[in-house]
Each structure stands twice: as C-alpha cells, then as structure tokens.
Coordinates of C-alpha atoms in Angstrom, one line a residue:
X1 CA 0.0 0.0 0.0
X2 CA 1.2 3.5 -0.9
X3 CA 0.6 6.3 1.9
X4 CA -1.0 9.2 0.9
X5 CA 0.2 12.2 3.7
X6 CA -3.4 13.1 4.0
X7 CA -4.1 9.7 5.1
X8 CA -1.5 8.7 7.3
X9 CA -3.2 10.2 10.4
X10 CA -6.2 8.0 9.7
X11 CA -4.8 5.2 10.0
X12 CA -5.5 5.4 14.1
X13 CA -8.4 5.3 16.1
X14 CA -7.1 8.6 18.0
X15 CA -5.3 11.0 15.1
X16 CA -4.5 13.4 17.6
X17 CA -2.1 11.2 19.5
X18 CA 1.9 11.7 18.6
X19 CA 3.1 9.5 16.4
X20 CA 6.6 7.6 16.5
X21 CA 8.0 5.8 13.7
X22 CA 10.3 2.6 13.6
X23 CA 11.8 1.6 10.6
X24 CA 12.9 -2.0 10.0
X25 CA 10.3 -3.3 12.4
X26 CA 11.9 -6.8 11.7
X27 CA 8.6 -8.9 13.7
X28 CA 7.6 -6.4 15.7
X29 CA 9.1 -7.1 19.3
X30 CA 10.0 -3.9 20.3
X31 CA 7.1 -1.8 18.2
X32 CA 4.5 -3.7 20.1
X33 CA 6.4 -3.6 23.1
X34 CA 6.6 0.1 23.2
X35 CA 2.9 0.9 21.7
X36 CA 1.6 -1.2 24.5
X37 CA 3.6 0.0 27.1
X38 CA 3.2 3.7 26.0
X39 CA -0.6 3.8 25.3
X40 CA -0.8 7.9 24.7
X41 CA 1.3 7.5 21.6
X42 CA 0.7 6.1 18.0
X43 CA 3.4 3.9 16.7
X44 CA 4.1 3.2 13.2
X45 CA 6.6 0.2 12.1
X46 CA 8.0 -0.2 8.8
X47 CA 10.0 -3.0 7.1
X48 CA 10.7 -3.7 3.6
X49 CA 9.9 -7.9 4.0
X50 CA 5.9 -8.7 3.4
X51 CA 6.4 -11.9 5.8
X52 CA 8.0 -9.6 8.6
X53 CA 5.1 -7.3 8.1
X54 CA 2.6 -10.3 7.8
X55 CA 3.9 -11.7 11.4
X56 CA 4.1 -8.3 13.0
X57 CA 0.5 -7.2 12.0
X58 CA -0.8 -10.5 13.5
X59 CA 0.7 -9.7 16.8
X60 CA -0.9 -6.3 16.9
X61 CA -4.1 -7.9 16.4
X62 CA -3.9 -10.7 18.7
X63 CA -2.7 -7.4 21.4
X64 CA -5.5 -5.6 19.8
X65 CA -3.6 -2.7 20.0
X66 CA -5.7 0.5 18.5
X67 CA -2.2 2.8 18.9
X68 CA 0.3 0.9 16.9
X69 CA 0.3 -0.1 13.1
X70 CA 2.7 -2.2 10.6
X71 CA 3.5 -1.2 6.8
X72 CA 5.2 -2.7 4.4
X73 CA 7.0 0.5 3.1
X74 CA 10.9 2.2 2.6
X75 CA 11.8 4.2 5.7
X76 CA 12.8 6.8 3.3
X77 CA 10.0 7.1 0.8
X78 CA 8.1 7.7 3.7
X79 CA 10.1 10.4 5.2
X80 CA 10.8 11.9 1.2
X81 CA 6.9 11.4 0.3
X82 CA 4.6 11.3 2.8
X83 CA 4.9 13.0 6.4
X84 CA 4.8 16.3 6.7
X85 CA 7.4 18.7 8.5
X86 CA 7.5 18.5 11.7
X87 CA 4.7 15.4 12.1
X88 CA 6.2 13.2 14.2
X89 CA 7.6 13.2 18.0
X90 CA 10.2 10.2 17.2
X91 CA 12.1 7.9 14.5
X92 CA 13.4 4.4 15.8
X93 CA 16.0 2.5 14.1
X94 CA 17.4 -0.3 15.6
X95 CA 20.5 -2.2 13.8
X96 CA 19.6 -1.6 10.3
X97 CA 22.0 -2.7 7.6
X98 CA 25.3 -1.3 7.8
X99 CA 26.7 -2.3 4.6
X100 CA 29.9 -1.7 6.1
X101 CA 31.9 -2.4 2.2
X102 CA 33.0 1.0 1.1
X103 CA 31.6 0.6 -2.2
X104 CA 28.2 -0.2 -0.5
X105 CA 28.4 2.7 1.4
X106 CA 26.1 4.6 -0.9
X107 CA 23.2 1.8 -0.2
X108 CA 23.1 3.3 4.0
X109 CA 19.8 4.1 5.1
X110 CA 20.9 6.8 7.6
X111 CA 22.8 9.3 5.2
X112 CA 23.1 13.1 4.6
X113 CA 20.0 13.5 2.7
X114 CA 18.4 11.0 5.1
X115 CA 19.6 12.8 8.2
X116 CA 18.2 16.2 6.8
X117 CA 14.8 14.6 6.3
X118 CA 14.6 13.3 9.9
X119 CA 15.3 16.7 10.9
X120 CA 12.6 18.1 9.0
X121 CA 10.0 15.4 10.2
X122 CA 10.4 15.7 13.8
X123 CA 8.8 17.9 15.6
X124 CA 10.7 20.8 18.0
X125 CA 12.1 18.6 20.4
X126 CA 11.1 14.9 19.1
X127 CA 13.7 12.3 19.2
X128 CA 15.6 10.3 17.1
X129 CA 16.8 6.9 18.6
X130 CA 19.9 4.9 17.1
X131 CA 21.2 1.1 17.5
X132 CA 24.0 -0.1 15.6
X133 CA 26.6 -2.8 16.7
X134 CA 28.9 -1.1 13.5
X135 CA 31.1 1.4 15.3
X136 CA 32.3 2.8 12.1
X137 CA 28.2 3.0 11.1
X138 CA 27.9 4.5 14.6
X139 CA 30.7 6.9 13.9
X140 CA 29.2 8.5 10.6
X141 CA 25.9 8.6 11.9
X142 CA 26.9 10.6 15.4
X143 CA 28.4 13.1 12.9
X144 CA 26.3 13.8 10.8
X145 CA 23.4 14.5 13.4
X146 CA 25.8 16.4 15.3
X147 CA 26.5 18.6 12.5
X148 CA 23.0 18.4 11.6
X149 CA 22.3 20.6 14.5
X150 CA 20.7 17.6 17.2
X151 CA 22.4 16.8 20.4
X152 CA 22.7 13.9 22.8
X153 CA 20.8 13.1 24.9
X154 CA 21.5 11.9 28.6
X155 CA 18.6 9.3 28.9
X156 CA 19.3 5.5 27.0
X157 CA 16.1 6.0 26.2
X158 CA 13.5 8.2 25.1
X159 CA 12.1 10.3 28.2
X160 CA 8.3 10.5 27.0
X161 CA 8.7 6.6 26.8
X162 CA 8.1 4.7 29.7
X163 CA 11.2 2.8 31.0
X164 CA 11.6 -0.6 29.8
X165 CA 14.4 -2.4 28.0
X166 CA 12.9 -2.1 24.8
X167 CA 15.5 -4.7 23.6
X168 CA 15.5 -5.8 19.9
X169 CA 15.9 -9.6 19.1
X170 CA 19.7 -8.6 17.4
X171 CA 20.3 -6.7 21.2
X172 CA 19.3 -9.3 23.0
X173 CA 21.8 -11.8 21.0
X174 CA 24.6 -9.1 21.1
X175 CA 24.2 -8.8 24.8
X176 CA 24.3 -12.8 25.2
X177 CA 27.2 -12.9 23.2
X178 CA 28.9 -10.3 24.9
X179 CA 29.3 -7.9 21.7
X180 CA 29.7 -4.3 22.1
X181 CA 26.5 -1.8 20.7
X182 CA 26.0 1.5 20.2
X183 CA 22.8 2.8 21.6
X184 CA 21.7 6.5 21.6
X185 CA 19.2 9.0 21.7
X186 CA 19.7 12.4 20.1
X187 CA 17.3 15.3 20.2
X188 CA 16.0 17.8 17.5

C-alpha cells in the first residue's frame, strides 16, 4: 500500500495522538512492546519484507492494539513522500543494515540526505533513537546528526517513553554474546 500524507493520520483510532515511527520493524518485538507500554502515543513500524510485516501485523491484532500499526513500506519514501514537516515526535532504528563495504556505502539508510529529512519530520524537540553494533556506522551517523544541529541526549532511552528495556531480538543476541553496541538518543 502507498501512503497518501493526507491519510497517514487516519490510520488510528485517536489521530490526535503523537506518532513515532520505527523503521525496519523486523517482527515487531520492540514496536508492540513500546505501543503497549506507551498507550498515549501512536506507533508506526516499517520493514521492507511482506512476511516480517505479515507476522508483526498478526501480533498487533492478537494485542488488539488501537495505537500501533505495521506497513510494508521504505523508511525513506516515507520520510521523502509522505509526512509532513514536523509530524512526528520520534524515529526508531534499531540495527539496520550497515553495509559496512565502502563501495556499499552509498546503499546506508541513515545518510546526509536522510539525516536532513529526519530533521525536518520531527517535531521541535522529538527524538531520534539509534542502534547499531557497526562502530564505524555508529561513527558516521553521530556526525552527521551532530553537525546536523541535534544533540545527545542523557537518557538510553526516550524520556516521553516509559522505562523498559525495549531490547530488539539482534540486542538481545549481542548482549548474550557479549558484543559491544551502540545505543543513543539524540534530540532535534
């Protein structure tokens, strides 16, 4: 399905609620865990495979959660296309592909271009939240908000969300493994 920005708000029971975006959803875990946990937001989650879509739409509905939604879309045809400036409190992403080659460098989702458009979308003061286990990734990324004009925040997480671990299933087998991640919230 292809969003039309006039119809993105509709989507929700409750339009007027914020609305926080996580791109590369993967099955859902931490989307539903936030949107139920964090009832006075709307959550959107994105991926780019039908079958992770598929499974994570199932487990809204089985939650029956009203506030949270799953799209099979690109995180940044959505952000080029479709929301408005200044639309949305927060953007997750959690470990998306680092192509770490230098000759896939080009194929990043978090970019210059795609950095500006976060900017844009947030709202004054929303959040952007970053995971990566790819310090070099990590590296890029940190300098480009930086320079993009956002700063750090203190918090590990969001402070509008309520505190859980909010641990992706790539988190959880880092931490078991013992593997070093990055894991940061900057501010607009």
């Amino acid at each position: 399905m292809l969003f039309r920005s006039d119809k993105i708000n509709h989507l929700f029971i409750d339009n007027e609620k914020p609305l926080i975006v996580e791109i590369g959803c993967y099955q859902g875990k931490t989307l539903i865990e936030m949107s139920s946990l964090n009832q006075t937001y709307n959550f959107l989650g994105l991926d780019i495979t039908y079958k992770r879509v598929v499974k994570t739409a199932r487990k809204i509905k089985r939650e029956m959660l009203t506030n949270s939604h799953v799209a099979a879309c690109d995180g940044r045809y959505l952000f080029e296309h479709v929301l408005a400036d200044e639309s949305i409190l927060g953007l997750c992403v959690f470990f998306p592909d680092p192509w770490p080659k230098d000759r896939h460098e080009k194929n990043r989702l978090l970019n210059k271009e795609m950095v500006e458009l976060i900017y844009r979308k947030l709202k004054p003061n929303g959040f952007f939240w970053f995971k990566t286990d790819h310090g070099l990734y990590y590296e890029a990324v940190h300098h480009k908000l930086l320079e993009r004009g956002f700063h750090v925040s203190t918090g590990k997480q969001p402070s509008c969300l309520t505190n859980a671990p909010y641990e992706t299933n790539f988190q959880k087998l880092f931490t078991e493994k013992k593997t070093p991640y990055f894991d940061k919230v900057y501010l607009k």
